[in-house]
Amino acid sequence: MKGLQRGIHRSVYCFLIMCSLLLFVSCSSKGDEKETKEVKTDTEAVETNVKTDDLTESTNVKEDSEVHGDDGKENMNSKDSKAYASRYQESGELASISGVYSDVFRVGVALSGFDIKEQAKAKLVASQFNSITCENEMKADFTLDREKTLALKDEECPVINMGNADTALKFAKENGIGMRGHTLVWYSQTPRWLFTVGYDDAPDAPYVSREVMLSRMENYIRQVMEYVNTNYQGVIYAWDVVNEAIATEEGEKNGLRIKNNYWYEVVGEDYIEMAFTYARKYAEPEQKLFYNDYGTYEKSKLFAIFKLVEELKGKGLIDGIGMQDHMQIEYPNLLDYQYALKKYAELGLEIQITELDIDAPDDTKETQAKLATRYKVILSLLEKYAREGEVKITNVTFWGLTDDRSWLNRADKPSFPLLFDRNLKPKEAFFGALQDESVNSY
Ligand code: GLA
């Protein structure tokens, strides 16, 4: 009898489970875009746990080291005492640069997925920075997949593969670090086949029409944004929509870069506006759209950028200007730099220092002391402007973690421009960037 009862219970139980499953399936198949996103994100979350085993240690890094100033170690990052270097020498306690500046702006670093697969580097990044930028992996030559594009056979829709950027995106998500999306539309590191009929990679293959190219641009931007916003919701807070579109030395109208610039060649001069239009269409409302460039403090370039951004702002398409700031110890001079920051601030947009590094030809004590002073002067200026609200500086990103991996450090021309050495030890430059009392101010 009991057996029969148990049998009936079990059948009722199974029936109920079947009903709820059916209900769930029909809800999700009816689901709107949001529903699809949620399902995808969940799937991704499972994959993340499986695939990022090699990063699990780094995932816990932030909790262990409690670094960002608001979790019990305020003293270490306190701005009251500028004795970070001596504290480090005495006790080995290293202040966190993003902790020190946490109430002014984010402090970021450019890196590759390869970097953060090294536990020690991942740990250092998670403890020092609250923003990261992929040095390369979100550029078109990394994100576009030609084989899949050819297979799809759609002249208007190139196909992407974000596999290269996944490591950094997962790392950012798991560690609660924000990311700058760098970069959607750029004349460089973008394959020519993106612009040709049939995605042909022959060097002389003809270009598609402006209309087809605009569809390709829209589809490219849409896919990249949808991918990261679906799978890594909330990670990217700023997009470099267009990079380096001004090159006044080329003498073209409005200072536009035209040489070797397929975007300009195939779409025409409004390619910048169109890129921002599509980016606005697909970005999450809280994501900020940036125009990013180098040499932004050179007068002729400054005025061309100002005009371009002013027009975009008038159309509600842009939120900020990225000043790359690849500097030298003596260049640019401070007056030009201050002038540029204040001039751009007139537009009322955010300013982010997106690629800061300072070329330093050797690692002698003398050169490195100059480098430290230069960082101190630059950071104190940026902090002052940001605090006074004179310039809305919301991020300062260093272009690389360690000297040996810097793009400036080449076999034929070495450079030691960053805050950490190849052994991940903080350099005097690090303490300069913290405005430490041990570093000269001029
Ligand atoms: C430019 C680009 C960056 C990077 C640097 C050099 O500034 O915006 O992505 O390529 O050059 O490393």
CSV table of C-alpha atoms and ligand atoms in Angstrom, one decimal:
chain,number,residue,atom,x,y,z
A,1,MET,CA,0.0,0.0,0.0
A,2,LYS,CA,2.8,2.4,1.1
A,3,GLY,CA,4.6,1.4,-2.1
A,4,LEU,CA,1.5,2.4,-4.2
A,5,GLN,CA,1.1,5.7,-2.3
A,6,ARG,CA,4.8,6.5,-2.9
A,7,GLY,CA,4.3,5.7,-6.6
A,8,ILE,CA,1.4,8.1,-6.8
A,9,HIS,CA,3.3,10.8,-5.0
A,10,ARG,CA,6.3,10.4,-7.3
A,11,SER,CA,4.0,10.7,-10.4
A,12,VAL,CA,2.3,13.8,-9.1
A,13,TYR,CA,5.7,15.3,-8.3
A,14,CYS,CA,7.1,14.5,-11.8
A,15,PHE,CA,4.0,15.9,-13.3
A,16,LEU,CA,4.4,19.2,-11.4
A,17,ILE,CA,8.0,19.5,-12.4
A,18,MET,CA,7.1,18.9,-16.1
A,19,CYS,CA,4.5,21.6,-15.9
A,20,SER,CA,6.9,24.2,-14.4
A,21,LEU,CA,9.5,23.3,-17.0
A,22,LEU,CA,7.0,23.7,-19.8
A,23,LEU,CA,5.9,27.0,-18.4
A,24,PHE,CA,9.5,28.2,-18.2
A,25,VAL,CA,10.4,27.2,-21.8
A,26,SER,CA,7.3,28.9,-23.2
A,27,CYS,CA,8.1,32.1,-21.2
A,28,SER,CA,11.7,32.2,-22.4
A,29,SER,CA,10.8,31.5,-26.0
A,30,LYS,CA,8.3,34.3,-25.9
A,31,GLY,CA,10.9,36.5,-24.2
A,32,ASP,CA,11.9,39.9,-25.4
A,33,GLU,CA,15.4,41.1,-26.0
A,34,LYS,CA,16.1,41.5,-22.2
A,35,GLU,CA,15.0,37.9,-21.6
A,36,THR,CA,17.4,36.6,-24.2
A,37,LYS,CA,20.2,38.7,-22.7
A,38,GLU,CA,19.6,37.2,-19.2
A,39,VAL,CA,19.6,33.6,-20.6
A,40,LYS,CA,22.9,34.3,-22.4
A,41,THR,CA,24.5,35.9,-19.4
A,42,ASP,CA,23.7,32.9,-17.3
A,43,THR,CA,25.2,30.5,-19.8
A,44,GLU,CA,28.2,32.7,-20.0
A,45,ALA,CA,28.5,32.7,-16.2
A,46,VAL,CA,28.7,28.9,-16.2
A,47,GLU,CA,31.3,29.0,-18.9
A,48,THR,CA,33.2,31.7,-17.0
A,49,ASN,CA,33.5,29.5,-13.9
A,50,VAL,CA,34.8,26.6,-16.0
A,51,LYS,CA,37.1,28.5,-18.2
A,52,THR,CA,38.7,30.9,-15.8
A,53,ASP,CA,40.1,28.4,-13.4
A,54,ASP,CA,43.5,29.8,-14.1
A,55,LEU,CA,42.4,33.1,-12.8
A,56,THR,CA,40.5,32.0,-9.7
A,57,GLU,CA,43.4,33.0,-7.5
A,58,SER,CA,43.4,36.5,-9.0
A,59,THR,CA,39.6,36.6,-8.5
A,60,ASN,CA,40.1,36.5,-4.8
A,61,VAL,CA,43.0,39.0,-4.9
A,62,LYS,CA,41.0,42.1,-4.3
A,63,GLU,CA,39.3,40.6,-1.2
A,64,ASP,CA,42.6,39.4,0.2
A,65,SER,CA,44.5,42.6,-0.2
A,66,GLU,CA,41.7,45.0,0.5
A,67,VAL,CA,43.2,47.8,-1.4
A,68,HIS,CA,40.9,50.4,-2.7
A,69,GLY,CA,40.7,52.5,0.3
A,70,ASP,CA,37.2,52.0,1.3
A,71,ASP,CA,37.6,48.6,2.9
A,72,GLY,CA,39.5,49.0,6.2
A,73,LYS,CA,42.9,50.1,5.1
A,74,GLU,CA,42.3,53.8,4.5
A,75,ASN,CA,45.5,54.7,6.3
A,76,MET,CA,47.7,52.9,3.9
A,77,ASN,CA,46.2,55.0,1.0
A,78,SER,CA,45.6,58.1,3.1
A,79,LYS,CA,46.3,61.5,1.5
A,80,ASP,CA,47.2,63.0,4.8
A,81,SER,CA,50.7,61.7,4.9
A,82,LYS,CA,52.7,61.6,1.7
A,83,ALA,CA,55.2,59.1,3.1
A,84,TYR,CA,54.2,56.1,0.9
A,85,ALA,CA,57.8,55.3,-0.1
A,86,SER,CA,59.2,55.2,3.4
A,87,ARG,CA,56.2,53.2,4.6
A,88,TYR,CA,56.9,50.7,1.8
A,89,GLN,CA,60.6,50.6,2.7
A,90,GLU,CA,59.9,50.1,6.4
A,91,SER,CA,57.0,47.7,6.4
A,92,GLY,CA,56.6,46.5,2.8
A,93,GLU,CA,53.1,48.0,2.7
A,94,LEU,CA,52.4,49.4,-0.7
A,95,ALA,CA,49.7,52.0,-1.1
A,96,SER,CA,47.3,51.5,-3.9
A,97,ILE,CA,47.3,54.2,-6.5
A,98,SER,CA,43.6,53.9,-7.3
A,99,GLY,CA,43.0,53.9,-3.6
A,100,VAL,CA,44.9,57.1,-3.1
A,101,TYR,CA,42.9,58.8,-5.9
A,102,SER,CA,39.6,57.0,-5.3
A,103,ASP,CA,37.7,60.2,-4.5
A,104,VAL,CA,39.0,62.1,-7.6
A,105,PHE,CA,39.2,59.8,-10.6
A,106,ARG,CA,39.7,56.2,-11.6
A,107,VAL,CA,43.2,55.1,-12.1
A,108,GLY,CA,43.7,52.5,-14.9
A,109,VAL,CA,46.3,50.4,-16.7
A,110,ALA,CA,46.5,49.0,-20.2
A,111,LEU,CA,47.2,45.3,-20.4
A,112,SER,CA,46.8,42.2,-22.4
A,113,GLY,CA,45.1,38.9,-21.5
A,114,PHE,CA,48.5,37.4,-21.6
A,115,ASP,CA,49.6,39.7,-18.7
A,116,ILE,CA,46.8,38.7,-16.4
A,117,LYS,CA,47.4,35.0,-16.9
A,118,GLU,CA,50.5,35.6,-14.7
A,119,GLN,CA,49.2,35.4,-11.2
A,120,ALA,CA,51.6,37.9,-9.8
A,121,LYS,CA,50.7,40.5,-12.4
A,122,ALA,CA,47.0,39.8,-12.0
A,123,LYS,CA,47.4,40.4,-8.3
A,124,LEU,CA,49.2,43.6,-8.8
A,125,VAL,CA,46.7,44.9,-11.3
A,126,ALA,CA,43.7,44.1,-9.1
A,127,SER,CA,45.4,45.7,-6.1
A,128,GLN,CA,46.5,48.9,-7.8
A,129,PHE,CA,43.9,49.8,-10.4
A,130,ASN,CA,40.2,50.2,-10.7
A,131,SER,CA,40.1,50.4,-14.5
A,132,ILE,CA,41.8,48.5,-17.3
A,133,THR,CA,42.1,48.9,-21.1
A,134,CYS,CA,43.0,46.2,-23.5
A,135,GLU,CA,46.2,47.2,-25.1
A,136,ASN,CA,45.2,45.5,-28.4
A,137,GLU,CA,42.5,42.8,-28.0
A,138,MET,CA,39.5,45.1,-28.7
A,139,LYS,CA,40.9,46.6,-31.8
A,140,ALA,CA,39.4,45.5,-35.2
A,141,ASP,CA,42.4,43.4,-36.2
A,142,PHE,CA,41.8,41.3,-33.1
A,143,THR,CA,38.0,41.2,-33.1
A,144,LEU,CA,37.2,40.6,-36.7
A,145,ASP,CA,37.0,37.0,-37.9
A,146,ARG,CA,37.5,36.8,-41.7
A,147,GLU,CA,36.8,33.1,-42.0
A,148,LYS,CA,33.4,33.4,-40.3
A,149,THR,CA,32.7,36.6,-42.3
A,150,LEU,CA,33.4,34.8,-45.6
A,151,ALA,CA,31.2,31.8,-44.4
A,152,LEU,CA,28.3,34.1,-43.6
A,153,LYS,CA,28.4,35.6,-47.1
A,154,ASP,CA,26.7,38.8,-46.1
A,155,GLU,CA,28.2,41.9,-47.8
A,156,GLU,CA,26.8,44.1,-45.1
A,157,CYS,CA,27.8,42.2,-42.0
A,158,PRO,CA,31.3,41.2,-41.0
A,159,VAL,CA,31.5,38.7,-38.2
A,160,ILE,CA,33.4,39.2,-34.9
A,161,ASN,CA,35.1,36.8,-32.5
A,162,MET,CA,35.8,38.3,-29.1
A,163,GLY,CA,37.8,35.4,-27.9
A,164,ASN,CA,40.9,37.4,-27.5
A,165,ALA,CA,39.3,40.0,-25.3
A,166,ASP,CA,37.5,37.5,-23.1
A,167,THR,CA,40.4,37.0,-20.6
A,168,ALA,CA,40.5,40.7,-19.8
A,169,LEU,CA,36.8,41.1,-19.7
A,170,LYS,CA,36.3,38.2,-17.4
A,171,PHE,CA,39.1,39.4,-15.2
A,172,ALA,CA,37.5,42.8,-15.0
A,173,LYS,CA,34.1,41.4,-14.2
A,174,GLU,CA,35.4,39.0,-11.6
A,175,ASN,CA,37.4,41.6,-9.8
A,176,GLY,CA,34.8,44.4,-10.0
A,177,ILE,CA,37.1,46.5,-12.2
A,178,GLY,CA,35.8,48.8,-14.9
A,179,MET,CA,37.0,48.8,-18.5
A,180,ARG,CA,37.5,51.3,-21.2
A,181,GLY,CA,36.4,49.9,-24.6
A,182,HIS,CA,39.4,50.7,-26.9
A,183,THR,CA,38.7,51.2,-29.8
A,184,LEU,CA,35.9,50.9,-32.3
A,185,VAL,CA,36.8,53.0,-35.3
A,186,TRP,CA,40.5,53.6,-36.1
A,187,TYR,CA,42.5,54.0,-39.3
A,188,SER,CA,45.2,51.7,-37.9
A,189,GLN,CA,45.1,48.0,-36.8
A,190,THR,CA,42.0,47.5,-39.0
A,191,PRO,CA,42.3,45.1,-41.9
A,192,ARG,CA,41.8,46.4,-45.5
A,193,TRP,CA,39.5,43.4,-46.3
A,194,LEU,CA,36.9,45.0,-44.1
A,195,PHE,CA,36.4,47.6,-46.8
A,196,THR,CA,36.6,45.5,-50.0
A,197,VAL,CA,34.0,43.8,-52.2
A,198,GLY,CA,33.6,40.2,-51.0
A,199,TYR,CA,36.0,40.9,-48.0
A,200,ASP,CA,38.7,40.2,-50.5
A,201,ASP,CA,42.2,40.5,-48.9
A,202,ALA,CA,44.0,41.0,-52.2
A,203,PRO,CA,46.0,44.3,-51.9
A,204,ASP,CA,44.3,45.8,-55.0
A,205,ALA,CA,40.7,44.5,-54.3
A,206,PRO,CA,38.1,47.2,-55.0
A,207,TYR,CA,36.3,48.9,-52.1
A,208,VAL,CA,32.5,48.6,-51.5
A,209,SER,CA,30.2,51.5,-51.8
A,210,ARG,CA,29.7,54.1,-49.0
A,211,GLU,CA,26.2,52.6,-48.2
A,212,VAL,CA,27.6,49.0,-47.8
A,213,MET,CA,30.5,50.3,-45.7
A,214,LEU,CA,28.1,52.2,-43.4
A,215,SER,CA,26.1,49.0,-42.9
A,216,ARG,CA,29.4,47.2,-42.1
A,217,MET,CA,30.3,49.9,-39.6
A,218,GLU,CA,27.0,49.7,-37.9
A,219,ASN,CA,26.9,46.0,-37.7
A,220,TYR,CA,30.5,45.9,-36.4
A,221,ILE,CA,29.8,48.4,-33.6
A,222,ARG,CA,26.5,46.7,-32.8
A,223,GLN,CA,28.0,43.3,-32.5
A,224,VAL,CA,31.0,44.4,-30.3
A,225,MET,CA,28.7,46.4,-28.0
A,226,GLU,CA,26.1,43.7,-27.8
A,227,TYR,CA,28.7,41.0,-27.0
A,228,VAL,CA,30.3,42.9,-24.1
A,229,ASN,CA,27.1,44.4,-22.8
A,230,THR,CA,25.4,41.0,-22.8
A,231,ASN,CA,28.2,38.8,-21.5
A,232,TYR,CA,30.0,41.3,-19.2
A,233,GLN,CA,27.2,43.6,-18.2
A,234,GLY,CA,28.3,46.8,-16.4
A,235,VAL,CA,32.1,46.2,-17.1
A,236,ILE,CA,32.7,48.8,-19.9
A,237,TYR,CA,32.0,52.3,-18.7
A,238,ALA,CA,33.6,54.3,-21.6
A,239,TRP,CA,34.1,53.6,-25.3
A,240,ASP,CA,36.8,55.1,-27.5
A,241,VAL,CA,34.4,55.3,-30.5
A,242,VAL,CA,36.9,57.0,-32.8
A,243,ASN,CA,40.6,57.0,-32.4
A,244,GLU,CA,43.1,59.5,-34.0
A,245,ALA,CA,41.0,61.0,-36.7
A,246,ILE,CA,42.8,64.3,-36.7
A,247,ALA,CA,46.2,64.8,-38.4
A,248,THR,CA,46.5,68.5,-39.2
A,249,GLU,CA,50.0,68.0,-40.7
A,250,GLU,CA,48.3,66.3,-43.7
A,251,GLY,CA,46.8,69.7,-44.6
A,252,GLU,CA,43.2,68.4,-45.2
A,253,LYS,CA,40.1,70.4,-44.6
A,254,ASN,CA,39.2,70.4,-40.9
A,255,GLY,CA,42.5,68.7,-40.1
A,256,LEU,CA,41.1,65.3,-40.9
A,257,ARG,CA,43.4,62.3,-41.2
A,258,ILE,CA,43.1,61.1,-44.8
A,259,LYS,CA,46.3,59.1,-45.5
A,260,ASN,CA,46.0,55.4,-45.1
A,261,ASN,CA,42.6,55.9,-43.7
A,262,TYR,CA,40.1,53.5,-45.3
A,263,TRP,CA,37.2,54.8,-43.3
A,264,TYR,CA,37.7,58.2,-44.8
A,265,GLU,CA,38.4,56.9,-48.2
A,266,VAL,CA,35.3,54.6,-48.4
A,267,VAL,CA,32.7,56.4,-46.3
A,268,GLY,CA,33.8,60.0,-46.6
A,269,GLU,CA,34.4,62.8,-44.0
A,270,ASP,CA,31.3,62.0,-42.0
A,271,TYR,CA,32.5,58.6,-41.0
A,272,ILE,CA,33.3,60.0,-37.5
A,273,GLU,CA,29.8,61.3,-37.0
A,274,MET,CA,28.3,58.1,-38.3
A,275,ALA,CA,30.5,56.0,-35.9
A,276,PHE,CA,29.2,58.1,-33.0
A,277,THR,CA,25.7,57.8,-34.2
A,278,TYR,CA,25.8,54.0,-34.2
A,279,ALA,CA,27.7,53.9,-31.0
A,280,ARG,CA,25.0,56.0,-29.3
A,281,LYS,CA,22.4,53.7,-30.7
A,282,TYR,CA,23.8,50.5,-29.2
A,283,ALA,CA,25.7,51.7,-26.1
A,284,GLU,CA,24.1,51.2,-22.7
A,285,PRO,CA,22.8,54.6,-21.5
A,286,GLU,CA,25.4,54.8,-18.7
A,287,GLN,CA,28.3,54.1,-21.1
A,288,LYS,CA,30.2,57.3,-22.1
A,289,LEU,CA,31.4,57.9,-25.6
A,290,PHE,CA,34.8,59.3,-26.2
A,291,TYR,CA,36.9,60.7,-29.0
A,292,ASN,CA,40.5,59.7,-28.3
A,293,ASP,CA,43.8,61.1,-29.7
A,294,TYR,CA,47.5,61.8,-29.2
A,295,GLY,CA,49.2,65.2,-29.2
A,296,THR,CA,46.0,66.8,-28.0
A,297,TYR,CA,48.0,69.7,-26.6
A,298,GLU,CA,49.6,70.7,-29.9
A,299,LYS,CA,47.9,73.9,-30.8
A,300,SER,CA,46.8,73.2,-34.4
A,301,LYS,CA,45.6,69.7,-33.5
A,302,LEU,CA,43.9,71.0,-30.4
A,303,PHE,CA,41.7,73.5,-32.3
A,304,ALA,CA,40.8,70.8,-34.9
A,305,ILE,CA,39.8,68.4,-32.2
A,306,PHE,CA,37.9,71.1,-30.3
A,307,LYS,CA,35.9,71.9,-33.4
A,308,LEU,CA,35.1,68.3,-34.3
A,309,VAL,CA,34.0,67.5,-30.7
A,310,GLU,CA,32.0,70.7,-30.4
A,311,GLU,CA,30.0,69.6,-33.5
A,312,LEU,CA,29.5,66.1,-32.1
A,313,LYS,CA,28.4,67.5,-28.8
A,314,GLY,CA,25.9,69.8,-30.5
A,315,LYS,CA,24.3,66.6,-31.9
A,316,GLY,CA,24.3,64.9,-28.5
A,317,LEU,CA,26.7,62.2,-29.7
A,318,ILE,CA,29.7,62.5,-27.4
A,319,ASP,CA,30.5,62.5,-23.7
A,320,GLY,CA,34.2,63.0,-23.4
A,321,ILE,CA,37.6,63.5,-24.9
A,322,GLY,CA,40.4,61.0,-24.4
A,323,MET,CA,43.8,62.7,-24.1
A,324,GLN,CA,46.3,59.8,-24.8
A,325,ASP,CA,49.2,61.7,-23.2
A,326,HIS,CA,52.2,59.8,-24.6
A,327,MET,CA,54.7,62.3,-23.1
A,328,GLN,CA,58.4,62.9,-22.7
A,329,ILE,CA,60.2,64.3,-19.7
A,330,GLU,CA,60.4,67.7,-21.3
A,331,TYR,CA,57.4,67.5,-23.6
A,332,PRO,CA,54.8,68.9,-23.7
A,333,ASN,CA,55.6,71.9,-21.6
A,334,LEU,CA,53.2,72.5,-18.7
A,335,LEU,CA,51.7,75.7,-20.0
A,336,ASP,CA,50.6,74.0,-23.2
A,337,TYR,CA,49.3,71.0,-21.2
A,338,GLN,CA,47.3,73.3,-18.8
A,339,TYR,CA,46.0,75.3,-21.7
A,340,ALA,CA,44.7,72.2,-23.5
A,341,LEU,CA,43.0,70.8,-20.4
A,342,LYS,CA,41.2,74.1,-19.8
A,343,LYS,CA,40.3,74.6,-23.4
A,344,TYR,CA,38.7,71.2,-23.7
A,345,ALA,CA,37.0,71.8,-20.4
A,346,GLU,CA,35.1,74.7,-22.0
A,347,LEU,CA,33.1,72.0,-23.8
A,348,GLY,CA,31.8,70.8,-20.5
A,349,LEU,CA,32.6,67.2,-21.4
A,350,GLU,CA,34.5,64.6,-19.4
A,351,ILE,CA,38.3,64.3,-19.9
A,352,GLN,CA,40.1,61.0,-19.5
A,353,ILE,CA,43.8,60.6,-19.7
A,354,THR,CA,43.7,57.4,-21.6
A,355,GLU,CA,47.3,56.3,-22.4
A,356,LEU,CA,49.7,58.1,-20.1
A,357,ASP,CA,53.4,57.2,-20.3
A,358,ILE,CA,56.5,59.2,-20.2
A,359,ASP,CA,59.4,58.1,-22.4
A,360,ALA,CA,62.6,57.7,-20.3
A,361,PRO,CA,65.6,56.5,-22.3
A,362,ASP,CA,67.5,54.8,-19.5
A,363,ASP,CA,67.1,53.5,-16.0
A,364,THR,CA,69.9,55.6,-14.4
A,365,LYS,CA,69.1,57.1,-11.0
A,366,GLU,CA,69.2,60.5,-12.5
A,367,THR,CA,66.8,59.9,-15.4
A,368,GLN,CA,64.4,57.9,-13.2
A,369,ALA,CA,64.4,60.7,-10.6
A,370,LYS,CA,63.4,63.1,-13.4
A,371,LEU,CA,60.7,60.7,-14.5
A,372,ALA,CA,59.3,60.5,-11.0
A,373,THR,CA,59.2,64.3,-10.7
A,374,ARG,CA,57.5,64.5,-14.1
A,375,TYR,CA,54.8,62.1,-12.9
A,376,LYS,CA,54.4,64.0,-9.7
A,377,VAL,CA,53.9,67.3,-11.5
A,378,ILE,CA,51.4,65.8,-14.0
A,379,LEU,CA,49.4,63.9,-11.4
A,380,SER,CA,49.3,66.9,-9.0
A,381,LEU,CA,48.0,69.1,-11.8
A,382,LEU,CA,45.3,66.6,-12.8
A,383,GLU,CA,44.3,66.1,-9.2
A,384,LYS,CA,44.1,69.8,-8.6
A,385,TYR,CA,42.0,70.5,-11.7
A,386,ALA,CA,39.7,67.5,-11.0
A,387,ARG,CA,39.2,68.6,-7.4
A,388,GLU,CA,38.5,72.2,-8.2
A,389,GLY,CA,36.0,70.9,-10.7
A,390,GLU,CA,37.7,73.1,-13.3
A,391,VAL,CA,38.2,70.1,-15.6
A,392,LYS,CA,36.0,67.0,-15.3
A,393,ILE,CA,38.8,64.5,-15.2
A,394,THR,CA,37.3,61.1,-14.6
A,395,ASN,CA,40.1,58.7,-15.3
A,396,VAL,CA,43.9,58.5,-15.6
A,397,THR,CA,45.2,55.3,-17.3
A,398,PHE,CA,48.8,54.3,-17.6
A,399,TRP,CA,49.7,52.7,-20.9
A,400,GLY,CA,51.2,49.5,-19.5
A,401,LEU,CA,52.2,48.0,-16.2
A,402,THR,CA,55.9,47.2,-16.4
A,403,ASP,CA,58.7,48.8,-18.4
A,404,ASP,CA,59.8,45.7,-20.2
A,405,ARG,CA,56.3,45.3,-21.8
A,406,SER,CA,55.9,49.0,-22.8
A,407,TRP,CA,55.4,49.8,-26.5
A,408,LEU,CA,58.1,52.4,-26.1
A,409,ASN,CA,60.7,49.9,-25.0
A,410,ARG,CA,62.2,48.5,-28.2
A,411,ALA,CA,65.4,46.6,-28.9
A,412,ASP,CA,66.8,49.5,-30.9
A,413,LYS,CA,65.5,52.2,-28.5
A,414,PRO,CA,65.0,51.1,-24.9
A,415,SER,CA,62.7,53.0,-22.6
A,416,PHE,CA,61.8,52.8,-18.9
A,417,PRO,CA,58.7,54.9,-18.9
A,418,LEU,CA,56.2,53.2,-16.4
A,419,LEU,CA,55.6,52.8,-12.7
A,420,PHE,CA,56.8,49.2,-12.2
A,421,ASP,CA,59.9,47.4,-13.2
A,422,ARG,CA,60.1,44.0,-14.9
A,423,ASN,CA,60.1,42.3,-11.4
A,424,LEU,CA,56.8,44.1,-10.5
A,425,LYS,CA,58.6,46.3,-8.0
A,426,PRO,CA,57.3,49.9,-7.7
A,427,LYS,CA,59.8,52.4,-9.2
A,428,GLU,CA,60.4,55.9,-8.0
A,429,ALA,CA,58.0,56.9,-10.7
A,430,PHE,CA,55.3,55.1,-8.8
A,431,PHE,CA,55.9,57.2,-5.8
A,432,GLY,CA,56.1,60.3,-8.0
A,433,ALA,CA,52.6,59.5,-9.3
A,434,LEU,CA,51.4,59.2,-5.7
A,435,GLN,CA,53.0,62.7,-5.1
A,436,ASP,CA,55.2,61.2,-2.4
A,437,GLU,CA,57.1,63.6,-0.3
A,438,SER,CA,60.4,61.9,-1.1
A,439,VAL,CA,60.1,62.9,-4.8
A,440,ASN,CA,61.2,66.3,-6.0
A,441,SER,CA,58.4,68.5,-7.3
A,442,TYR,CA,60.4,70.3,-10.0
B,1,GLA,C1,47.9,54.7,-29.9
B,1,GLA,C2,46.7,53.8,-29.7
B,1,GLA,C3,47.0,52.7,-28.7
B,1,GLA,C4,48.3,52.1,-28.8
B,1,GLA,C5,49.4,53.2,-28.8
B,1,GLA,C6,50.8,52.6,-28.9
B,1,GLA,O1,48.1,55.6,-28.9
B,1,GLA,O2,45.6,54.5,-29.4
B,1,GLA,O3,46.0,51.7,-28.8
B,1,GLA,O4,48.4,51.4,-30.0
B,1,GLA,O5,49.2,54.0,-29.9
B,1,GLA,O6,50.9,51.4,-28.1
